[in-house]
Amino acid sequence: MKINALRSFKWVSSSLALCILVILVLLPLLLIFWTSIYSGQKLDITAPLRTITGNSGLMKVLLNSLGLGASVVALTTVFALPLAWIMAKSDIGRHAWLDVVLLIPFMTPPYIGSMGWMLFMQTGGYMEQVLPSSAALTPYFFSYGGMVLIMSLHLFPFLYLLLRNALLQIGGGLEEAASVHGAPFFYKVRRVIVPLLLSSYGLGVLLIFVKTIAEFGTPATFGRKIGFYVLTSEIHKYISSWPIDFGKATSLASLLLGVCLILWYIQTIISSRYSYRLVGGKGIRSKHYAAKGALGFFSWGYIVLLLLASVGVPYFSIITASLLKLRGEGLSWGNLTLSHYAELLSPGSPGLQALINSFSLAIVASSIAVILGTWLALIIGKGTAWRQKWTDLFSLLPNTVPGIVLVVGLILLWNARWMPVPLYNTYGMVVLTYVVLFLPYTVQYVKASYGQIDSSLMQAGQVFGGSKAYVFRRILLPLILPGMAAGWMMTFTISGRELVASLLILPPSMQTSATYIFAQFEQGAVAMGMAMAVISVGVTTALLLVIQYLSPDRKRRQL
């Protein structure tokens, strides 16, 4: 009887979890496709394609997105590949702090990074104030090439980590085997390293391409300034500016979603078919080159230049802009002030209210996401039933589709006339959107923690008389708590700076830190916007460091 009751409970739980994910994730995406192919009178499957091909402006937007993705992939490769080789194959890679610093660009919100570059390179900007002769570079920067540069500097850490890890997996034994047989250096690179690196590079390229065409922050700031429009910026325009056109918005969204899903499918094929087992029982012995002389000079010089471009320039501009009394007076000690921070944090100010809104929404959303994500991760567990597989797939779906596409689907669902719950245009709608967008983080972190637990631990607890609640509270929960904490912190950090969802679903007269920064920058109140950027990034970074310091994993390593 107990076994049948347990099976029944598991069946009900897994079915309920699947139903919740269908409503929260799958139904909004299906509504996008349905709205794009059904005009209210007839069903036309080719309607999205005809909408694009029949409008030269929209066709140009599509080509802009695809071309931008390809260009960013190319420049990201130029940045990431030499860096990966330096960190994996030279003794510079022993400096672990470099990996932390190199992740800063990827952890910086794209719209903040692009704003920093615009302040630095604009006419009369900080670069011109330091080097007046650099004014000739301004027209070249504010172009398609400048947009590719900004997005590549944001995304290169992602590809770098993939390539560095792949190079570390290759090890030095394979290269030495080739040398023993008389292979010169470039032959080893061409016949040993490149084929083994190709799988990881292919996956990285697809991910960079998807992230580029799905990005909204940089196109909304830098792209708008140079008149370069992509799918994400056009979708935002059609559903946020009068006259609102959901038909074109859903057509663009369904096309963007289709491209991303195809690329993700290609990624799964590559990862399953074109991978090599390089880790064996003998371990990995990597061959490192001494970074001395010319090699050391060029290696360190490359890293410093890359960090200056990806971290130094944007953060110098952001911090400087937040401290200037008057922009027209330029860089001088007498023109620096903290009054913008005082005004921003003064009681009752719009900036402080936006900051409070951001943190309160992030706290509520991350708390709900960690509870729901933990439940889903435990249901998925190590099972192989079809309900568990589909639950796993749907729980990760928000990470595989562009955020703006999912937000459009949520708007269509919760603003529908037949929807009985009046959630749209409320505080709860914002929380729900954040939870849906960032739920995969908690699911993945808790799944990783749960997957490392041997089932014998729970069985031992039951053998010694512990109830299921006791075993969960005293054995399982402490072991998955680090994953829950990591999921909560990641959701809190990202939702606190989320831009596109906040722009589209915030109730009237309500602002978050991201929309405040965006609005202030657009209206010319740059100092206030950059002060908010410094506080937002500073607070989330400090919280991440505190969580890392207090984490059980860190304490165990110290022991």
XYZ file of C-alpha atoms in Angstrom:
559
model
C 0.000 0.000 0.000
C 2.788 2.414 0.912
C 4.600 1.688 -2.344
C 1.436 2.302 -4.391
C 0.736 5.517 -2.474
C 4.306 6.702 -3.098
C 4.055 5.947 -6.810
C 0.732 7.762 -6.971
C 2.209 10.778 -5.203
C 5.180 10.882 -7.587
C 2.863 10.595 -10.589
C 0.672 13.462 -9.358
C 3.705 15.635 -8.528
C 5.410 15.104 -11.893
C 2.148 15.679 -13.776
C 1.471 18.880 -11.829
C 5.005 20.135 -12.474
C 4.633 19.456 -16.196
C 1.274 21.275 -16.309
C 2.725 24.323 -14.532
C 5.615 24.531 -16.994
C 3.275 24.138 -19.959
C 1.246 27.122 -18.727
C 4.218 29.285 -17.748
C 6.631 28.517 -20.600
C 5.202 26.516 -23.486
C 1.803 28.192 -23.860
C 3.243 31.742 -24.256
C 5.561 30.520 -27.025
C 2.738 28.678 -28.784
C 0.611 31.829 -28.583
C 3.316 33.736 -30.448
C 3.209 31.259 -33.318
C -0.586 31.182 -33.274
C -0.926 34.980 -33.310
C 1.544 35.258 -36.171
C -0.249 32.713 -38.406
C -3.899 33.405 -37.468
C -5.292 36.810 -38.389
C -8.718 36.271 -36.816
C -10.337 35.115 -40.058
C -8.061 32.500 -41.568
C -5.032 30.358 -40.777
C -1.894 31.052 -42.819
C 1.261 29.179 -41.838
C 3.421 31.240 -44.204
C 2.171 34.577 -42.841
C 5.336 35.400 -40.802
C 7.589 34.793 -43.806
C 5.334 36.830 -46.104
C 5.264 39.640 -43.535
C 9.057 39.759 -43.610
C 9.645 39.244 -47.332
C 6.817 41.607 -48.302
C 8.331 44.494 -46.365
C 11.769 45.653 -47.478
C 12.353 47.372 -44.137
C 11.678 44.217 -42.123
C 13.757 42.140 -44.518
C 16.648 44.512 -43.934
C 16.154 44.155 -40.181
C 16.368 40.363 -40.504
C 19.541 40.578 -42.588
C 20.968 43.073 -40.091
C 20.439 40.593 -37.257
C 21.999 37.668 -39.128
C 24.932 39.757 -40.369
C 25.530 41.161 -36.886
C 25.571 37.648 -35.433
C 28.145 36.471 -37.978
C 30.355 39.547 -37.485
C 30.311 39.245 -33.687
C 31.219 35.562 -33.967
C 34.229 36.452 -36.136
C 35.540 39.225 -33.852
C 34.815 37.239 -30.696
C 36.966 34.443 -32.116
C 39.808 36.912 -32.695
C 39.585 38.010 -29.061
C 38.969 34.639 -27.394
C 41.194 32.174 -29.260
C 44.611 33.757 -28.519
C 43.514 34.415 -24.934
C 42.446 30.790 -24.473
C 45.798 29.557 -25.799
C 47.737 31.917 -23.496
C 45.760 30.897 -20.387
C 45.815 27.160 -21.188
C 49.274 26.667 -22.657
C 51.468 29.202 -20.832
C 52.310 29.652 -17.160
C 50.229 32.848 -17.141
C 47.230 30.552 -16.663
C 48.409 29.879 -13.103
C 47.186 33.343 -12.114
C 43.655 32.340 -11.061
C 42.609 35.948 -10.424
C 42.744 36.609 -14.172
C 39.782 34.295 -14.746
C 37.710 36.331 -12.288
C 38.655 39.639 -13.929
C 38.039 38.265 -17.430
C 34.453 37.392 -16.462
C 33.608 41.008 -15.546
C 32.578 42.003 -19.113
C 30.171 39.070 -19.341
C 28.645 39.880 -15.933
C 28.176 43.549 -16.867
C 24.734 44.360 -18.332
C 25.224 44.954 -22.087
C 23.351 48.256 -22.124
C 25.621 49.649 -19.372
C 28.747 48.583 -21.244
C 27.531 50.198 -24.481
C 26.639 53.411 -22.631
C 30.159 53.525 -21.201
C 31.708 53.168 -24.642
C 29.416 55.837 -26.097
C 30.409 58.316 -23.376
C 34.071 57.544 -24.000
C 34.026 57.825 -27.812
C 31.373 60.468 -28.543
C 32.194 63.949 -29.815
C 33.680 65.796 -26.855
C 33.848 62.497 -24.935
C 36.503 61.412 -22.489
C 38.888 60.128 -25.138
C 38.819 63.431 -26.994
C 39.375 65.312 -23.749
C 42.508 63.273 -23.052
C 43.687 62.996 -26.669
C 42.145 65.766 -28.838
C 43.626 64.229 -31.982
C 41.446 61.140 -31.469
C 38.408 63.111 -32.715
C 39.080 61.623 -36.159
C 38.178 58.172 -34.797
C 34.678 59.149 -33.627
C 32.868 58.721 -36.986
C 34.502 55.320 -37.471
C 33.454 54.139 -34.025
C 29.819 55.192 -34.289
C 29.174 52.726 -37.081
C 28.392 49.079 -37.649
C 31.977 48.193 -36.769
C 31.695 49.950 -33.413
C 28.547 47.997 -32.585
C 30.279 44.719 -33.454
C 33.234 45.739 -31.261
C 31.042 46.533 -28.222
C 29.070 43.283 -28.456
C 32.223 41.213 -29.020
C 33.901 42.729 -25.957
C 30.850 41.697 -23.937
C 30.637 38.113 -25.229
C 34.262 37.016 -25.699
C 34.615 35.645 -22.096
C 31.963 33.046 -22.885
C 33.845 31.667 -25.891
C 37.169 32.031 -24.077
C 36.074 29.737 -21.243
C 34.871 27.063 -23.671
C 38.085 27.139 -25.693
C 40.379 27.278 -22.654
C 38.692 24.286 -21.029
C 38.897 22.363 -24.304
C 42.624 23.108 -24.614
C 43.186 21.983 -21.024
C 41.361 18.719 -21.762
C 43.631 17.996 -24.733
C 46.702 17.848 -22.494
C 50.336 17.694 -23.512
C 50.641 13.955 -24.177
C 49.025 14.172 -27.603
C 51.310 16.997 -28.681
C 54.364 15.115 -27.428
C 53.279 12.014 -29.344
C 53.119 14.089 -32.515
C 56.560 15.586 -31.777
C 58.066 12.124 -31.280
C 56.951 11.276 -34.812
C 58.611 14.399 -36.175
C 55.638 16.712 -36.502
C 56.549 20.443 -36.604
C 54.583 22.981 -34.523
C 52.075 24.092 -37.171
C 51.455 20.502 -38.231
C 50.566 19.641 -34.607
C 48.225 22.605 -34.465
C 46.535 21.658 -37.741
C 46.251 17.886 -37.238
C 45.975 17.495 -33.445
C 44.744 20.637 -31.693
C 42.328 22.079 -34.265
C 40.288 18.864 -34.824
C 39.951 18.315 -31.060
C 39.056 21.973 -30.526
C 36.521 22.132 -33.331
C 33.617 20.639 -31.355
C 33.886 23.131 -28.484
C 34.418 25.985 -30.904
C 31.342 25.009 -32.909
C 29.205 24.982 -29.783
C 30.633 28.321 -28.670
C 30.018 29.911 -32.058
C 26.378 28.833 -32.079
C 25.852 30.152 -28.553
C 27.514 33.482 -29.379
C 25.392 33.798 -32.518
C 22.168 33.118 -30.594
C 23.101 35.524 -27.802
C 23.928 38.229 -30.366
C 20.696 38.075 -32.347
C 18.712 37.828 -29.089
C 20.462 40.814 -27.454
C 18.371 43.914 -26.809
C 20.483 46.250 -24.652
C 23.204 47.237 -27.125
C 20.848 47.581 -30.154
C 18.487 49.695 -28.023
C 21.262 52.115 -27.040
C 24.120 52.108 -29.545
C 22.145 50.664 -32.468
C 19.453 53.305 -32.210
C 22.084 56.067 -32.224
C 23.655 54.871 -35.482
C 20.317 53.907 -37.084
C 21.047 50.175 -37.129
C 17.955 48.148 -36.232
C 17.674 44.429 -35.533
C 14.859 41.996 -34.736
C 14.843 42.625 -30.977
C 14.721 46.421 -31.275
C 11.946 46.230 -33.871
C 9.879 43.844 -31.739
C 10.179 46.297 -28.858
C 9.138 49.168 -31.112
C 6.013 47.428 -32.394
C 4.671 46.568 -28.929
C 5.734 49.695 -27.024
C 5.211 52.577 -29.467
C 1.989 53.825 -30.984
C 0.491 52.481 -33.182
C 0.976 49.069 -31.546
C 1.222 46.270 -34.096
C 1.149 42.822 -32.487
C 0.920 41.179 -35.908
C 4.364 42.359 -37.017
C 5.771 41.931 -33.520
C 4.704 38.283 -33.316
C 5.881 37.615 -36.879
C 9.343 38.909 -36.005
C 9.270 37.093 -32.672
C 8.263 33.771 -34.229
C 10.992 34.121 -36.845
C 13.595 34.940 -34.187
C 12.374 32.041 -32.068
C 12.536 29.670 -35.036
C 16.127 30.669 -35.864
C 17.227 30.203 -32.242
C 15.532 26.802 -31.886
C 17.131 25.571 -35.116
C 20.546 26.673 -33.884
C 19.986 25.022 -30.511
C 19.034 21.807 -32.320
C 22.245 22.000 -34.340
C 24.124 22.482 -31.072
C 22.660 19.280 -29.610
C 23.723 17.360 -32.730
C 27.260 18.709 -32.509
C 27.553 17.941 -28.798
C 26.251 14.384 -29.247
C 28.085 13.378 -32.425
C 31.264 15.407 -32.643
C 32.892 15.081 -29.256
C 35.987 13.203 -28.127
C 36.800 11.451 -24.863
C 40.037 12.999 -23.727
C 39.894 12.269 -19.998
C 41.063 8.820 -18.982
C 42.292 7.030 -15.915
C 45.830 8.362 -16.369
C 44.666 11.954 -15.854
C 45.703 14.980 -17.874
C 49.196 16.414 -18.008
C 49.143 19.777 -19.729
C 52.214 21.178 -21.414
C 52.939 24.784 -20.427
C 55.250 27.245 -22.112
C 57.221 29.759 -20.082
C 55.883 33.253 -20.738
C 59.286 34.926 -20.921
C 60.967 37.281 -23.318
C 58.991 38.280 -26.397
C 56.325 35.630 -25.769
C 55.670 36.920 -22.254
C 55.681 40.555 -23.393
C 53.138 39.972 -26.160
C 50.993 37.654 -24.006
C 50.722 40.066 -21.093
C 50.321 42.986 -23.500
C 47.416 41.239 -25.223
C 45.670 40.502 -21.913
C 46.129 44.067 -20.653
C 44.800 45.607 -23.872
C 41.801 43.284 -23.869
C 41.003 44.120 -20.234
C 41.391 47.833 -20.870
C 38.944 47.642 -23.771
C 36.390 45.354 -22.108
C 36.575 46.560 -18.496
C 38.688 49.705 -18.224
C 36.995 51.914 -20.819
C 33.320 51.266 -19.942
C 33.816 51.385 -16.164
C 36.042 54.471 -16.359
C 33.314 56.224 -18.353
C 30.482 55.065 -16.086
C 32.208 56.062 -12.838
C 33.514 59.346 -14.249
C 30.121 60.349 -15.649
C 28.514 59.704 -12.264
C 30.978 62.076 -10.567
C 30.981 65.076 -12.938
C 29.218 68.257 -11.811
C 28.879 69.633 -15.345
C 29.521 67.569 -18.464
C 30.550 70.652 -20.427
C 33.506 71.420 -18.151
C 35.082 68.050 -18.819
C 37.614 66.094 -16.788
C 39.081 68.048 -13.872
C 39.384 67.509 -10.135
C 37.288 70.591 -9.440
C 34.448 69.183 -11.540
C 34.008 66.022 -9.450
C 31.216 65.622 -6.930
C 29.213 63.013 -5.040
C 26.056 65.099 -5.177
C 24.469 62.827 -7.799
C 24.716 59.870 -5.432
C 23.282 61.962 -2.597
C 20.392 63.071 -4.799
C 19.812 59.544 -6.053
C 19.668 58.076 -2.540
C 17.754 60.931 -0.898
C 14.451 59.828 0.728
C 11.504 60.005 -1.641
C 13.594 60.497 -4.784
C 12.577 58.692 -8.009
C 16.007 57.045 -8.149
C 15.767 55.577 -4.647
C 12.247 54.348 -5.373
C 13.467 52.693 -8.578
C 16.280 51.040 -6.631
C 13.855 49.803 -3.974
C 11.520 48.507 -6.686
C 14.386 46.622 -8.319
C 15.573 44.951 -5.157
C 12.076 44.129 -3.876
C 11.056 42.599 -7.208
C 14.339 40.689 -7.393
C 13.993 39.351 -3.838
C 10.396 38.187 -4.356
C 11.109 36.699 -7.806
C 14.294 34.902 -6.744
C 12.598 33.495 -3.616
C 9.686 32.117 -5.650
C 12.074 30.842 -8.329
C 14.246 28.999 -5.811
C 11.233 27.245 -4.252
C 9.697 26.325 -7.614
C 13.060 25.449 -9.167
C 14.071 23.216 -6.266
C 10.761 21.363 -6.463
C 11.179 20.874 -10.217
C 14.800 19.759 -9.856
C 13.858 17.153 -7.237
C 11.020 15.886 -9.433
C 13.337 15.628 -12.430
C 16.004 14.029 -10.235
C 17.748 11.074 -11.832
C 14.593 9.628 -13.357
C 14.100 8.599 -16.962
C 10.293 8.684 -17.206
C 8.860 10.717 -20.067
C 7.225 13.198 -17.688
C 10.578 13.891 -16.043
C 12.306 14.333 -19.402
C 9.669 16.779 -20.627
C 9.752 18.640 -17.316
C 13.516 18.961 -17.673
C 13.166 20.223 -21.250
C 10.483 22.810 -20.473
C 12.297 24.043 -17.358
C 15.369 24.868 -19.471
C 13.425 26.349 -22.401
C 13.575 29.978 -21.144
C 17.368 29.774 -21.446
C 17.186 28.658 -25.079
C 14.871 31.343 -26.450
C 15.400 35.119 -26.594
C 14.081 36.931 -23.537
C 12.074 39.446 -25.554
C 10.276 36.602 -27.369
C 9.197 34.972 -24.117
C 8.105 38.346 -22.720
C 5.921 38.951 -25.784
C 4.361 35.509 -25.282
C 3.660 36.251 -21.608
C 2.001 39.532 -22.565
C -0.203 37.747 -25.099
C -1.184 35.095 -22.555
C -1.880 37.206 -19.478
C -3.480 40.054 -21.448
C -5.846 37.745 -23.347
C -9.572 38.426 -22.997
C -10.263 34.855 -21.942
C -7.641 34.908 -19.172
C -9.551 34.753 -15.839
C -6.634 36.063 -13.754
C -6.189 39.869 -14.187
C -2.422 39.725 -13.748
C -1.290 41.908 -16.657
C -0.129 45.424 -15.799
C 0.391 44.572 -12.125
C 3.307 44.024 -9.752
C 2.582 40.300 -9.882
C 3.078 40.251 -13.661
C 6.603 41.602 -13.240
C 7.424 38.966 -10.617
C 5.973 36.190 -12.783
C 8.004 37.325 -15.788
C 11.246 37.359 -13.816
C 10.488 33.909 -12.368
C 9.806 32.408 -15.803
C 12.858 34.019 -17.417
C 15.359 32.956 -14.760
C 13.879 29.707 -13.437
C 16.468 27.571 -15.332
C 19.304 28.835 -13.122
C 17.840 27.353 -9.932
C 16.830 24.140 -11.700
C 20.326 23.641 -13.096
C 22.174 24.445 -9.868
C 19.945 22.258 -7.696
C 20.052 19.423 -10.267
C 23.839 19.560 -10.192
C 23.871 19.361 -6.381
C 21.224 16.635 -6.262
C 22.969 14.564 -8.935
C 26.084 14.272 -6.754
C 24.187 12.792 -3.783
C 24.332 9.020 -3.384
C 20.890 7.533 -2.722
C 22.410 5.390 0.033
C 22.505 8.471 2.275
C 18.715 8.807 2.235
C 18.301 5.042 2.599
C 20.560 5.060 5.652
C 18.443 7.783 7.233
C 15.281 5.744 6.707
C 16.917 2.543 8.001
C 17.651 4.287 11.295
C 14.018 5.305 11.695
C 13.985 8.769 10.133
C 10.750 9.875 8.503
C 10.770 11.248 4.956
C 10.378 14.785 6.318
C 13.277 14.236 8.728
C 15.515 12.789 5.985
C 14.677 15.717 3.727
C 15.336 18.308 6.462
C 18.516 16.820 7.937
C 20.172 15.084 4.955
C 18.881 16.204 1.564
C 18.258 19.906 2.239
C 21.742 20.690 3.652
C 23.338 18.962 0.654
C 21.350 20.849 -1.987
C 21.447 24.171 -0.094
C 24.575 25.442 -1.932
C 22.783 24.899 -5.258
C 19.688 26.673 -3.965
C 21.795 29.605 -2.729
C 23.592 29.852 -6.080
C 20.285 29.765 -7.969
C 18.749 32.411 -5.692
C 21.765 34.692 -6.037
C 21.956 34.341 -9.813
C 18.233 35.051 -10.199
C 18.465 38.032 -7.857
C 21.471 39.492 -9.681
C 20.070 39.174 -13.197
C 16.469 40.162 -12.423
C 17.703 43.218 -10.543
C 19.256 44.570 -13.754
C 16.819 43.130 -16.337
C 15.981 45.711 -19.009
C 13.809 44.360 -21.814
C 11.218 42.658 -19.595
C 11.041 45.693 -17.326
C 10.505 48.060 -20.262
C 7.631 45.975 -21.616
C 5.692 44.794 -18.558
C 6.224 47.348 -15.779
C 2.978 49.071 -14.696
C 2.674 52.791 -15.554
C 4.709 55.185 -13.376
C 6.772 52.281 -11.965
C 10.513 52.146 -12.596
C 13.347 49.793 -11.793
C 17.058 50.571 -11.750
C 17.432 49.296 -15.334
C 14.585 51.392 -16.758
C 15.769 54.380 -14.707
C 19.270 54.124 -16.201
C 17.836 53.714 -19.695
C 15.458 56.679 -19.315
C 18.056 59.006 -17.796
C 20.553 58.210 -20.534
C 17.949 58.794 -23.243
C 16.869 62.107 -21.672
C 20.430 63.416 -21.314
C 20.643 63.147 -17.490
C 23.712 60.963 -17.854
C 25.181 61.587 -14.392
C 22.111 60.333 -12.558
C 21.815 57.291 -14.807
C 25.474 56.340 -14.389
C 25.278 56.843 -10.612
C 22.426 54.336 -10.600
C 24.528 51.965 -12.745
C 27.451 52.145 -10.305
C 25.188 51.451 -7.307
C 23.327 48.597 -9.013
C 26.435 46.805 -10.256
C 28.281 47.513 -6.991
C 25.536 46.129 -4.756
C 25.007 42.945 -6.788
C 28.775 42.341 -7.007
C 29.169 42.826 -3.240
C 26.335 40.390 -2.561
C 27.909 37.805 -4.846
C 31.210 38.119 -2.979
C 29.469 37.780 0.385
C 27.600 34.665 -0.721
C 30.823 33.178 -2.077
C 32.615 33.961 1.205
C 29.881 32.367 3.302
C 29.330 29.364 1.019
C 29.796 25.903 2.534
C 32.006 24.886 -0.407
C 34.513 27.598 0.459
C 34.595 26.583 4.121
C 35.135 22.953 3.165
C 38.038 23.923 0.910
C 39.629 25.857 3.779
C 39.398 22.769 5.992
